[in-house]
Amino acid sequence: PVQPGECANCHSGFTIDVKPASHTISGFCATCHGVFHSLSGIGGDTAPPFRRHPTDIVLPNTGEFTNYTTYNLDAPVARTTVPSNSSSTVTPGTDVVMCLSCHKAHATDYDDMLRWDYSAITTGGSGGCLICHTGK
C-alpha cells in the first residue's frame, strides 16, 4: 500500500484537470495509463481489438460470464446507475468491467497492481481471473 506522503511519487506535475470524457473510473485511469483497447470489433470473428483486458464494457450475459452473479470484492464491477440500495448481486448484461475489477489503484503485493497473485491461478479454480471467467 501507498504510505502517507508518497502520492506525489506518481501524482505530480499535472498542469491540466483530469476530466475523462467517458466520466468513468477506467476513463480516469486512461488519462495517464493510455487507452488499451477499442470497442469496435468486440465479438467479431477475428482477434479482439485490445492489447490488454477490455474495460468499460458490459459484463456479457452469455457463456461463462453468466455464472458471476454474487458480488465479489476480489473482482468488483461498476454499476451503470447508482442503485437506491446496496446489492450483492452482479447482473451480467448490465454491470461493467472496469480497471478496478482487476487492479487496485494504490498498490498491492502482486505484479501489475493486480488484486490477486496471477501466478497462483490454477485451471478449474475460482479465484483471480476465474471469478468472472468461470468456464476456464
mmCIF file of N, CA and C in Angstrom:
data_model
loop_
_atom_site.group_PDB
_atom_site.id
_atom_site.type_symbol
_atom_site.label_atom_id
_atom_site.label_comp_id
_atom_site.label_asym_id
_atom_site.label_seq_id
_atom_site.Cartn_x
_atom_site.Cartn_y
_atom_site.Cartn_z
ATOM 1 N N PRO A 1 0.818 -1.207 0.000
ATOM 2 C CA PRO A 1 0.000 0.000 0.000
ATOM 3 C C PRO A 1 0.854 1.260 0.000
ATOM 4 N N VAL A 2 0.308 2.323 -0.517
ATOM 5 C CA VAL A 2 0.996 3.603 -0.564
ATOM 6 C C VAL A 2 1.025 4.195 0.839
ATOM 7 N N GLN A 3 2.181 4.645 1.234
ATOM 8 C CA GLN A 3 2.349 5.239 2.558
ATOM 9 C C GLN A 3 1.993 6.730 2.503
ATOM 10 N N PRO A 4 1.592 7.313 3.615
ATOM 11 C CA PRO A 4 1.272 8.742 3.641
ATOM 12 C C PRO A 4 2.426 9.572 3.076
ATOM 13 N N GLY A 5 2.083 10.525 2.235
ATOM 14 C CA GLY A 5 3.079 11.411 1.650
ATOM 15 C C GLY A 5 3.718 10.894 0.376
ATOM 16 N N GLU A 6 3.409 9.655 -0.036
ATOM 17 C CA GLU A 6 4.014 9.082 -1.232
ATOM 18 C C GLU A 6 3.187 9.304 -2.498
ATOM 19 N N CYS A 7 2.034 9.927 -2.399
ATOM 20 C CA CYS A 7 1.172 10.125 -3.568
ATOM 21 C C CYS A 7 1.896 10.855 -4.689
ATOM 22 N N ALA A 8 2.726 11.836 -4.324
ATOM 23 C CA ALA A 8 3.421 12.641 -5.326
ATOM 24 C C ALA A 8 4.440 11.835 -6.125
ATOM 25 N N ASN A 9 4.783 10.622 -5.684
ATOM 26 C CA ASN A 9 5.687 9.788 -6.469
ATOM 27 C C ASN A 9 5.092 9.477 -7.839
ATOM 28 N N CYS A 10 3.785 9.315 -7.910
ATOM 29 C CA CYS A 10 3.097 9.050 -9.180
ATOM 30 C C CYS A 10 2.259 10.237 -9.635
ATOM 31 N N HIS A 11 1.683 10.939 -8.683
ATOM 32 C CA HIS A 11 0.734 12.005 -8.989
ATOM 33 C C HIS A 11 1.369 13.372 -8.757
ATOM 34 N N SER A 12 2.211 13.797 -9.693
ATOM 35 C CA SER A 12 2.822 15.116 -9.571
ATOM 36 C C SER A 12 3.011 15.719 -10.952
ATOM 37 N N GLY A 13 3.152 17.023 -11.004
ATOM 38 C CA GLY A 13 3.443 17.708 -12.252
ATOM 39 C C GLY A 13 2.257 17.883 -13.176
ATOM 40 N N PHE A 14 1.030 17.724 -12.680
ATOM 41 C CA PHE A 14 -0.133 17.880 -13.538
ATOM 42 C C PHE A 14 -0.372 19.355 -13.832
ATOM 43 N N THR A 15 -0.640 19.648 -15.090
ATOM 44 C CA THR A 15 -0.925 21.027 -15.472
ATOM 45 C C THR A 15 -2.346 21.181 -15.978
ATOM 46 N N ILE A 16 -3.093 20.080 -16.063
ATOM 47 C CA ILE A 16 -4.479 20.141 -16.509
ATOM 48 C C ILE A 16 -5.349 19.400 -15.513
ATOM 49 N N ASP A 17 -6.614 19.743 -15.506
ATOM 50 C CA ASP A 17 -7.552 18.992 -14.683
ATOM 51 C C ASP A 17 -7.808 17.650 -15.352
ATOM 52 N N VAL A 18 -7.882 16.589 -14.579
ATOM 53 C CA VAL A 18 -8.178 15.272 -15.126
ATOM 54 C C VAL A 18 -9.688 15.117 -15.143
ATOM 55 N N LYS A 19 -10.267 15.223 -16.328
ATOM 56 C CA LYS A 19 -11.712 15.084 -16.502
ATOM 57 C C LYS A 19 -11.946 14.199 -17.721
ATOM 58 N N PRO A 20 -11.944 12.880 -17.547
ATOM 59 C CA PRO A 20 -12.099 11.995 -18.696
ATOM 60 C C PRO A 20 -13.446 12.181 -19.380
ATOM 61 N N ALA A 21 -13.418 12.129 -20.691
ATOM 62 C CA ALA A 21 -14.643 12.320 -21.466
ATOM 63 C C ALA A 21 -15.693 11.262 -21.149
ATOM 64 N N SER A 22 -15.255 10.053 -20.816
ATOM 65 C CA SER A 22 -16.207 8.970 -20.567
ATOM 66 C C SER A 22 -16.844 9.047 -19.178
ATOM 67 N N HIS A 23 -16.292 9.864 -18.289
ATOM 68 C CA HIS A 23 -16.810 10.004 -16.923
ATOM 69 C C HIS A 23 -16.874 8.668 -16.189
ATOM 70 N N THR A 24 -15.904 7.798 -16.444
ATOM 71 C CA THR A 24 -15.836 6.505 -15.771
ATOM 72 C C THR A 24 -14.487 6.383 -15.086
ATOM 73 N N ILE A 25 -14.364 5.448 -14.161
ATOM 74 C CA ILE A 25 -13.080 5.246 -13.497
ATOM 75 C C ILE A 25 -12.044 4.763 -14.506
ATOM 76 N N SER A 26 -12.436 3.944 -15.479
ATOM 77 C CA SER A 26 -11.486 3.486 -16.495
ATOM 78 C C SER A 26 -11.027 4.651 -17.365
ATOM 79 N N GLY A 27 -11.930 5.583 -17.660
ATOM 80 C CA GLY A 27 -11.540 6.783 -18.399
ATOM 81 C C GLY A 27 -10.557 7.617 -17.603
ATOM 82 N N PHE A 28 -10.774 7.697 -16.294
ATOM 83 C CA PHE A 28 -9.854 8.416 -15.417
ATOM 84 C C PHE A 28 -8.478 7.758 -15.442
ATOM 85 N N CYS A 29 -8.430 6.437 -15.302
ATOM 86 C CA CYS A 29 -7.148 5.715 -15.326
ATOM 87 C C CYS A 29 -6.422 5.941 -16.653
ATOM 88 N N ALA A 30 -7.174 5.940 -17.751
ATOM 89 C CA ALA A 30 -6.585 6.064 -19.085
ATOM 90 C C ALA A 30 -5.997 7.444 -19.355
ATOM 91 N N THR A 31 -6.352 8.453 -18.557
ATOM 92 C CA THR A 31 -5.758 9.768 -18.787
ATOM 93 C C THR A 31 -4.256 9.733 -18.578
ATOM 94 N N CYS A 32 -3.769 8.824 -17.749
ATOM 95 C CA CYS A 32 -2.325 8.666 -17.544
ATOM 96 C C CYS A 32 -1.789 7.351 -18.100
ATOM 97 N N HIS A 33 -2.583 6.321 -18.070
ATOM 98 C CA HIS A 33 -2.101 4.989 -18.429
ATOM 99 C C HIS A 33 -2.414 4.589 -19.856
ATOM 100 N N GLY A 34 -2.957 5.457 -20.663
ATOM 101 C CA GLY A 34 -3.193 5.163 -22.071
ATOM 102 C C GLY A 34 -4.468 4.388 -22.302
ATOM 103 N N VAL A 35 -4.919 4.441 -23.534
ATOM 104 C CA VAL A 35 -6.118 3.715 -23.923
ATOM 105 C C VAL A 35 -5.662 2.359 -24.456
ATOM 106 N N PHE A 36 -6.071 1.294 -23.804
ATOM 107 C CA PHE A 36 -5.564 -0.034 -24.128
ATOM 108 C C PHE A 36 -6.440 -0.831 -25.077
ATOM 109 N N HIS A 37 -7.584 -0.324 -25.469
ATOM 110 C CA HIS A 37 -8.456 -1.112 -26.332
ATOM 111 C C HIS A 37 -9.412 -0.218 -27.095
ATOM 112 N N SER A 38 -10.061 -0.830 -28.053
ATOM 113 C CA SER A 38 -11.110 -0.172 -28.816
ATOM 114 C C SER A 38 -12.357 -1.031 -28.690
ATOM 115 N N LEU A 39 -13.509 -0.417 -28.606
ATOM 116 C CA LEU A 39 -14.739 -1.195 -28.501
ATOM 117 C C LEU A 39 -15.161 -1.772 -29.842
ATOM 118 N N SER A 40 -14.659 -1.207 -30.949
ATOM 119 C CA SER A 40 -15.044 -1.726 -32.256
ATOM 120 C C SER A 40 -14.405 -3.090 -32.469
ATOM 121 N N GLY A 41 -15.157 -4.022 -32.984
ATOM 122 C CA GLY A 41 -14.642 -5.348 -33.276
ATOM 123 C C GLY A 41 -14.832 -6.360 -32.172
ATOM 124 N N ILE A 42 -15.287 -5.947 -31.005
ATOM 125 C CA ILE A 42 -15.511 -6.914 -29.928
ATOM 126 C C ILE A 42 -16.653 -7.839 -30.340
ATOM 127 N N GLY A 43 -16.435 -9.122 -30.173
ATOM 128 C CA GLY A 43 -17.455 -10.103 -30.523
ATOM 129 C C GLY A 43 -17.410 -10.534 -31.971
ATOM 130 N N GLY A 44 -16.432 -10.059 -32.724
ATOM 131 C CA GLY A 44 -16.319 -10.432 -34.128
ATOM 132 C C GLY A 44 -15.668 -11.789 -34.306
ATOM 133 N N ASP A 45 -15.382 -12.112 -35.551
ATOM 134 C CA ASP A 45 -14.790 -13.410 -35.873
ATOM 135 C C ASP A 45 -13.275 -13.397 -35.812
ATOM 136 N N THR A 46 -12.681 -12.239 -35.583
ATOM 137 C CA THR A 46 -11.225 -12.133 -35.548
ATOM 138 C C THR A 46 -10.758 -11.900 -34.125
ATOM 139 N N ALA A 47 -9.472 -11.712 -33.968
ATOM 140 C CA ALA A 47 -8.903 -11.478 -32.638
ATOM 141 C C ALA A 47 -9.481 -10.210 -32.020
ATOM 142 N N PRO A 48 -9.606 -10.174 -30.705
ATOM 143 C CA PRO A 48 -10.116 -8.973 -30.035
ATOM 144 C C PRO A 48 -9.258 -7.747 -30.358
ATOM 145 N N PRO A 49 -9.846 -6.556 -30.370
ATOM 146 C CA PRO A 49 -9.128 -5.338 -30.749
ATOM 147 C C PRO A 49 -8.367 -4.670 -29.608
ATOM 148 N N PHE A 50 -8.056 -5.392 -28.539
ATOM 149 C CA PHE A 50 -7.372 -4.760 -27.415
ATOM 150 C C PHE A 50 -6.063 -5.457 -27.114
ATOM 151 N N ARG A 51 -5.148 -4.690 -26.527
ATOM 152 C CA ARG A 51 -3.846 -5.227 -26.132
ATOM 153 C C ARG A 51 -3.859 -5.714 -24.697
ATOM 154 N N ARG A 52 -4.763 -5.213 -23.923
ATOM 155 C CA ARG A 52 -4.928 -5.614 -22.533
ATOM 156 C C ARG A 52 -6.388 -6.038 -22.358
ATOM 157 N N HIS A 53 -6.737 -6.459 -21.183
ATOM 158 C CA HIS A 53 -8.134 -6.817 -20.925
ATOM 159 C C HIS A 53 -9.009 -5.601 -21.179
ATOM 160 N N PRO A 54 -10.155 -5.765 -21.820
ATOM 161 C CA PRO A 54 -11.027 -4.609 -22.082
ATOM 162 C C PRO A 54 -11.635 -4.058 -20.796
ATOM 163 N N THR A 55 -11.892 -2.769 -20.791
ATOM 164 C CA THR A 55 -12.570 -2.127 -19.669
ATOM 165 C C THR A 55 -13.680 -1.246 -20.212
ATOM 166 N N ASP A 56 -14.556 -0.835 -19.326
ATOM 167 C CA ASP A 56 -15.718 -0.032 -19.700
ATOM 168 C C ASP A 56 -16.609 -0.753 -20.697
ATOM 169 N N ILE A 57 -16.681 -2.067 -20.576
ATOM 170 C CA ILE A 57 -17.629 -2.828 -21.386
ATOM 171 C C ILE A 57 -18.544 -3.588 -20.437
ATOM 172 N N VAL A 58 -19.743 -3.832 -20.894
ATOM 173 C CA VAL A 58 -20.719 -4.556 -20.086
ATOM 174 C C VAL A 58 -20.277 -6.009 -19.949
ATOM 175 N N LEU A 59 -20.342 -6.526 -18.734
ATOM 176 C CA LEU A 59 -20.064 -7.934 -18.486
ATOM 177 C C LEU A 59 -21.060 -8.741 -19.316
ATOM 178 N N PRO A 60 -20.577 -9.587 -20.237
ATOM 179 C CA PRO A 60 -21.510 -10.318 -21.108
ATOM 180 C C PRO A 60 -22.517 -11.152 -20.320
ATOM 181 N N ASN A 61 -23.715 -11.276 -20.869
ATOM 182 C CA ASN A 61 -24.740 -12.100 -20.214
ATOM 183 C C ASN A 61 -24.902 -13.432 -20.936
ATOM 184 N N THR A 62 -23.814 -13.878 -21.570
ATOM 185 C CA THR A 62 -23.802 -15.176 -22.240
ATOM 186 C C THR A 62 -22.534 -15.921 -21.850
ATOM 187 N N GLY A 63 -22.532 -17.209 -22.094
ATOM 188 C CA GLY A 63 -21.333 -18.013 -21.869
ATOM 189 C C GLY A 63 -20.909 -18.060 -20.416
ATOM 190 N N GLU A 64 -19.601 -18.139 -20.223
ATOM 191 C CA GLU A 64 -19.026 -18.334 -18.892
ATOM 192 C C GLU A 64 -19.343 -17.212 -17.906
ATOM 193 N N PHE A 65 -19.647 -16.038 -18.395
ATOM 194 C CA PHE A 65 -19.857 -14.883 -17.523
ATOM 195 C C PHE A 65 -21.190 -14.932 -16.780
ATOM 196 N N THR A 66 -22.135 -15.721 -17.264
ATOM 197 C CA THR A 66 -23.454 -15.780 -16.617
ATOM 198 C C THR A 66 -23.387 -16.336 -15.202
ATOM 199 N N ASN A 67 -22.293 -17.019 -14.864
ATOM 200 C CA ASN A 67 -22.162 -17.584 -13.517
ATOM 201 C C ASN A 67 -21.639 -16.593 -12.486
ATOM 202 N N TYR A 68 -21.193 -15.407 -12.924
ATOM 203 C CA TYR A 68 -20.725 -14.408 -11.956
ATOM 204 C C TYR A 68 -21.917 -13.548 -11.560
ATOM 205 N N THR A 69 -22.631 -13.991 -10.539
ATOM 206 C CA THR A 69 -23.840 -13.282 -10.118
ATOM 207 C C THR A 69 -23.804 -12.817 -8.665
ATOM 208 N N THR A 70 -22.851 -13.299 -7.881
ATOM 209 C CA THR A 70 -22.708 -12.853 -6.495
ATOM 210 C C THR A 70 -21.497 -11.939 -6.409
ATOM 211 N N TYR A 71 -21.715 -10.696 -6.016
ATOM 212 C CA TYR A 71 -20.655 -9.688 -5.975
ATOM 213 C C TYR A 71 -19.471 -10.187 -5.163
ATOM 214 N N ASN A 72 -18.270 -9.997 -5.705
ATOM 215 C CA ASN A 72 -17.048 -10.450 -5.059
ATOM 216 C C ASN A 72 -16.082 -9.273 -5.000
ATOM 217 N N LEU A 73 -15.661 -8.882 -3.815
ATOM 218 C CA LEU A 73 -14.753 -7.743 -3.672
ATOM 219 C C LEU A 73 -13.409 -7.968 -4.353
ATOM 220 N N ASP A 74 -13.081 -9.224 -4.672
ATOM 221 C CA ASP A 74 -11.837 -9.503 -5.386
ATOM 222 C C ASP A 74 -11.936 -9.145 -6.865
ATOM 223 N N ALA A 75 -13.141 -8.968 -7.384
ATOM 224 C CA ALA A 75 -13.348 -8.579 -8.782
ATOM 225 C C ALA A 75 -14.596 -7.708 -8.873
ATOM 226 N N PRO A 76 -14.518 -6.481 -8.353
ATOM 227 C CA PRO A 76 -15.699 -5.616 -8.351
ATOM 228 C C PRO A 76 -16.094 -5.178 -9.761
ATOM 229 N N VAL A 77 -17.355 -4.914 -9.944
ATOM 230 C CA VAL A 77 -17.857 -4.389 -11.207
ATOM 231 C C VAL A 77 -18.445 -3.007 -10.956
ATOM 232 N N ALA A 78 -18.558 -2.236 -12.019
ATOM 233 C CA ALA A 78 -19.165 -0.908 -11.920
ATOM 234 C C ALA A 78 -20.649 -1.019 -12.248
ATOM 235 N N ARG A 79 -21.412 -0.139 -11.704
ATOM 236 C CA ARG A 79 -22.848 -0.072 -11.992
ATOM 237 C C ARG A 79 -23.073 1.053 -12.994
ATOM 238 N N THR A 80 -24.014 0.884 -13.885
ATOM 239 C CA THR A 80 -24.294 1.937 -14.860
ATOM 240 C C THR A 80 -25.156 3.040 -14.268
ATOM 241 N N THR A 81 -25.827 2.744 -13.167
ATOM 242 C CA THR A 81 -26.590 3.749 -12.430
ATOM 243 C C THR A 81 -26.318 3.549 -10.944
ATOM 244 N N VAL A 82 -26.543 4.570 -10.176
ATOM 245 C CA VAL A 82 -26.355 4.466 -8.731
ATOM 246 C C VAL A 82 -27.604 3.811 -8.147
ATOM 247 N N PRO A 83 -27.439 2.620 -7.545
ATOM 248 C CA PRO A 83 -28.617 1.934 -7.002
ATOM 249 C C PRO A 83 -29.138 2.629 -5.750
ATOM 250 N N SER A 84 -30.420 2.485 -5.499
ATOM 251 C CA SER A 84 -31.006 3.088 -4.299
ATOM 252 C C SER A 84 -30.630 2.299 -3.049
ATOM 253 N N ASN A 85 -30.324 1.023 -3.209
ATOM 254 C CA ASN A 85 -29.895 0.169 -2.103
ATOM 255 C C ASN A 85 -28.656 -0.600 -2.531
ATOM 256 N N SER A 86 -27.809 -0.945 -1.569
ATOM 257 C CA SER A 86 -26.650 -1.760 -1.909
ATOM 258 C C SER A 86 -27.129 -3.157 -2.292
ATOM 259 N N SER A 87 -26.336 -3.814 -3.130
ATOM 260 C CA SER A 87 -26.727 -5.131 -3.600
ATOM 261 C C SER A 87 -25.509 -6.030 -3.718
ATOM 262 N N SER A 88 -25.666 -7.287 -3.361
ATOM 263 C CA SER A 88 -24.582 -8.253 -3.511
ATOM 264 C C SER A 88 -24.758 -9.068 -4.788
ATOM 265 N N THR A 89 -25.649 -8.617 -5.648
ATOM 266 C CA THR A 89 -25.913 -9.317 -6.898
ATOM 267 C C THR A 89 -25.201 -8.630 -8.052
ATOM 268 N N VAL A 90 -24.524 -9.419 -8.874
ATOM 269 C CA VAL A 90 -23.926 -8.931 -10.114
ATOM 270 C C VAL A 90 -24.912 -9.254 -11.225
ATOM 271 N N THR A 91 -25.106 -8.309 -12.136
ATOM 272 C CA THR A 91 -26.046 -8.508 -13.225
ATOM 273 C C THR A 91 -25.314 -8.515 -14.557
ATOM 274 N N PRO A 92 -24.920 -9.712 -15.053
ATOM 275 C CA PRO A 92 -24.328 -9.768 -16.385
ATOM 276 C C PRO A 92 -25.310 -9.169 -17.400
ATOM 277 N N GLY A 93 -24.773 -8.436 -18.349
ATOM 278 C CA GLY A 93 -25.607 -7.747 -19.322
ATOM 279 C C GLY A 93 -25.893 -6.316 -18.924
ATOM 280 N N THR A 94 -25.592 -5.953 -17.672
ATOM 281 C CA THR A 94 -25.807 -4.591 -17.174
ATOM 282 C C THR A 94 -24.565 -4.032 -16.495
ATOM 283 N N ASP A 95 -23.975 -4.784 -15.573
ATOM 284 C CA ASP A 95 -22.806 -4.303 -14.833
ATOM 285 C C ASP A 95 -21.575 -4.276 -15.735
ATOM 286 N N VAL A 96 -20.598 -3.452 -15.356
ATOM 287 C CA VAL A 96 -19.489 -3.114 -16.246
ATOM 288 C C VAL A 96 -18.137 -3.543 -15.680
ATOM 289 N N VAL A 97 -17.307 -4.132 -16.547
ATOM 290 C CA VAL A 97 -15.917 -4.448 -16.214
ATOM 291 C C VAL A 97 -15.135 -3.142 -16.290
ATOM 292 N N MET A 98 -14.342 -2.846 -15.276
ATOM 293 C CA MET A 98 -13.565 -1.599 -15.230
ATOM 294 C C MET A 98 -12.132 -1.925 -14.825
ATOM 295 N N CYS A 99 -11.250 -0.943 -14.869
ATOM 296 C CA CYS A 99 -9.851 -1.161 -14.479
ATOM 297 C C CYS A 99 -9.753 -1.740 -13.074
ATOM 298 N N LEU A 100 -10.578 -1.211 -12.166
ATOM 299 C CA LEU A 100 -10.519 -1.643 -10.773
ATOM 300 C C LEU A 100 -11.152 -3.012 -10.546
ATOM 301 N N SER A 101 -11.677 -3.631 -11.599
ATOM 302 C CA SER A 101 -12.161 -5.005 -11.472
ATOM 303 C C SER A 101 -10.994 -5.957 -11.242
ATOM 304 N N CYS A 102 -9.834 -5.619 -11.816
ATOM 305 C CA CYS A 102 -8.650 -6.486 -11.711
ATOM 306 C C CYS A 102 -7.491 -5.842 -10.956
ATOM 307 N N HIS A 103 -7.442 -4.514 -10.932
ATOM 308 C CA HIS A 103 -6.319 -3.794 -10.329
ATOM 309 C C HIS A 103 -6.785 -2.957 -9.150
ATOM 310 N N LYS A 104 -5.882 -2.685 -8.234
ATOM 311 C CA LYS A 104 -6.146 -1.718 -7.167
ATOM 312 C C LYS A 104 -5.437 -0.423 -7.540
ATOM 313 N N ALA A 105 -5.984 0.674 -7.132
ATOM 314 C CA ALA A 105 -5.443 1.977 -7.514
ATOM 315 C C ALA A 105 -4.161 2.334 -6.772
ATOM 316 N N HIS A 106 -3.979 1.832 -5.589
ATOM 317 C CA HIS A 106 -2.855 2.269 -4.772
ATOM 318 C C HIS A 106 -1.982 1.130 -4.281
ATOM 319 N N ALA A 107 -1.538 0.307 -5.213
ATOM 320 C CA ALA A 107 -0.537 -0.735 -4.985
ATOM 321 C C ALA A 107 -1.107 -1.973 -4.300
ATOM 322 N N THR A 108 -0.472 -3.090 -4.603
ATOM 323 C CA THR A 108 -0.796 -4.368 -3.972
ATOM 324 C C THR A 108 0.509 -5.135 -3.800
ATOM 325 N N ASP A 109 0.426 -6.294 -3.228
ATOM 326 C CA ASP A 109 1.599 -7.151 -3.084
ATOM 327 C C ASP A 109 1.896 -7.926 -4.364
ATOM 328 N N TYR A 110 1.046 -7.774 -5.385
ATOM 329 C CA TYR A 110 1.161 -8.584 -6.595
ATOM 330 C C TYR A 110 1.632 -7.757 -7.788
ATOM 331 N N ASP A 111 2.201 -8.445 -8.782
ATOM 332 C CA ASP A 111 2.666 -7.783 -10.000
ATOM 333 C C ASP A 111 1.531 -7.013 -10.659
ATOM 334 N N ASP A 112 1.882 -5.911 -11.313
ATOM 335 C CA ASP A 112 0.946 -5.087 -12.080
ATOM 336 C C ASP A 112 -0.221 -4.550 -11.255
ATOM 337 N N MET A 113 -0.027 -4.454 -9.946
ATOM 338 C CA MET A 113 -1.058 -3.957 -9.032
ATOM 339 C C MET A 113 -2.361 -4.752 -9.141
ATOM 340 N N LEU A 114 -2.234 -6.039 -9.506
ATOM 341 C CA LEU A 114 -3.416 -6.900 -9.568
ATOM 342 C C LEU A 114 -3.988 -7.112 -8.175
ATOM 343 N N ARG A 115 -5.250 -7.455 -8.113
ATOM 344 C CA ARG A 115 -5.915 -7.744 -6.848
ATOM 345 C C ARG A 115 -5.544 -9.127 -6.322
ATOM 346 N N TRP A 116 -4.905 -9.955 -7.151
ATOM 347 C CA TRP A 116 -4.581 -11.326 -6.785
ATOM 348 C C TRP A 116 -3.252 -11.719 -7.408
ATOM 349 N N ASP A 117 -2.729 -12.854 -6.970
ATOM 350 C CA ASP A 117 -1.474 -13.383 -7.497
ATOM 351 C C ASP A 117 -1.776 -14.169 -8.770
ATOM 352 N N TYR A 118 -1.494 -13.565 -9.909
ATOM 353 C CA TYR A 118 -1.797 -14.180 -11.203
ATOM 354 C C TYR A 118 -1.111 -15.535 -11.346
ATOM 355 N N SER A 119 0.109 -15.656 -10.829
ATOM 356 C CA SER A 119 0.863 -16.906 -10.978
ATOM 357 C C SER A 119 0.278 -18.051 -10.143
ATOM 358 N N ALA A 120 -0.612 -17.738 -9.216
ATOM 359 C CA ALA A 120 -1.210 -18.770 -8.365
ATOM 360 C C ALA A 120 -2.545 -19.291 -8.905
ATOM 361 N N ILE A 121 -3.028 -18.719 -10.016
ATOM 362 C CA ILE A 121 -4.307 -19.153 -10.578
ATOM 363 C C ILE A 121 -4.127 -20.528 -11.220
ATOM 364 N N THR A 122 -5.053 -21.424 -10.929
ATOM 365 C CA THR A 122 -4.973 -22.773 -11.489
ATOM 366 C C THR A 122 -6.234 -23.096 -12.285
ATOM 367 N N THR A 123 -6.082 -23.923 -13.291
ATOM 368 C CA THR A 123 -7.218 -24.358 -14.093
ATOM 369 C C THR A 123 -8.254 -25.010 -13.190
ATOM 370 N N GLY A 124 -9.501 -24.618 -13.391
ATOM 371 C CA GLY A 124 -10.576 -25.179 -12.587
ATOM 372 C C GLY A 124 -10.762 -24.494 -11.253
ATOM 373 N N GLY A 125 -9.918 -23.505 -10.951
ATOM 374 C CA GLY A 125 -10.043 -22.770 -9.698
ATOM 375 C C GLY A 125 -11.179 -21.768 -9.753
ATOM 376 N N SER A 126 -11.277 -20.950 -8.716
ATOM 377 C CA SER A 126 -12.361 -19.967 -8.675
ATOM 378 C C SER A 126 -11.883 -18.583 -8.267
ATOM 379 N N GLY A 127 -10.575 -18.380 -8.172
ATOM 380 C CA GLY A 127 -10.053 -17.083 -7.760
ATOM 381 C C GLY A 127 -9.473 -16.311 -8.927
ATOM 382 N N GLY A 128 -9.125 -15.059 -8.662
ATOM 383 C CA GLY A 128 -8.492 -14.219 -9.673
ATOM 384 C C GLY A 128 -9.347 -14.056 -10.914
ATOM 385 N N CYS A 129 -8.753 -14.258 -12.069
ATOM 386 C CA CYS A 129 -9.452 -14.108 -13.351
ATOM 387 C C CYS A 129 -10.685 -15.007 -13.432
ATOM 388 N N LEU A 130 -10.637 -16.130 -12.715
ATOM 389 C CA LEU A 130 -11.711 -17.119 -12.799
ATOM 390 C C LEU A 130 -12.962 -16.709 -12.031
ATOM 391 N N ILE A 131 -12.910 -15.585 -11.338
ATOM 392 C CA ILE A 131 -14.115 -15.061 -10.694
ATOM 393 C C ILE A 131 -15.128 -14.705 -11.774
ATOM 394 N N CYS A 132 -14.670 -14.067 -12.845
ATOM 395 C CA CYS A 132 -15.548 -13.713 -13.968
ATOM 396 C C CYS A 132 -15.503 -14.767 -15.071
ATOM 397 N N HIS A 133 -14.298 -15.243 -15.371
ATOM 398 C CA HIS A 133 -14.111 -16.240 -16.430
ATOM 399 C C HIS A 133 -14.325 -17.625 -15.822
ATOM 400 N N THR A 134 -15.566 -17.946 -15.533
ATOM 401 C CA THR A 134 -15.884 -19.152 -14.764
ATOM 402 C C THR A 134 -15.739 -20.444 -15.548
ATOM 403 N N GLY A 135 -15.584 -20.372 -16.855
ATOM 404 C CA GLY A 135 -15.522 -21.581 -17.670
ATOM 405 C C GLY A 135 -14.127 -22.004 -18.047
ATOM 406 N N LYS A 136 -13.110 -21.463 -17.429
ATOM 407 C CA LYS A 136 -11.722 -21.799 -17.796
ATOM 408 C C LYS A 136 -11.200 -22.937 -16.969
#
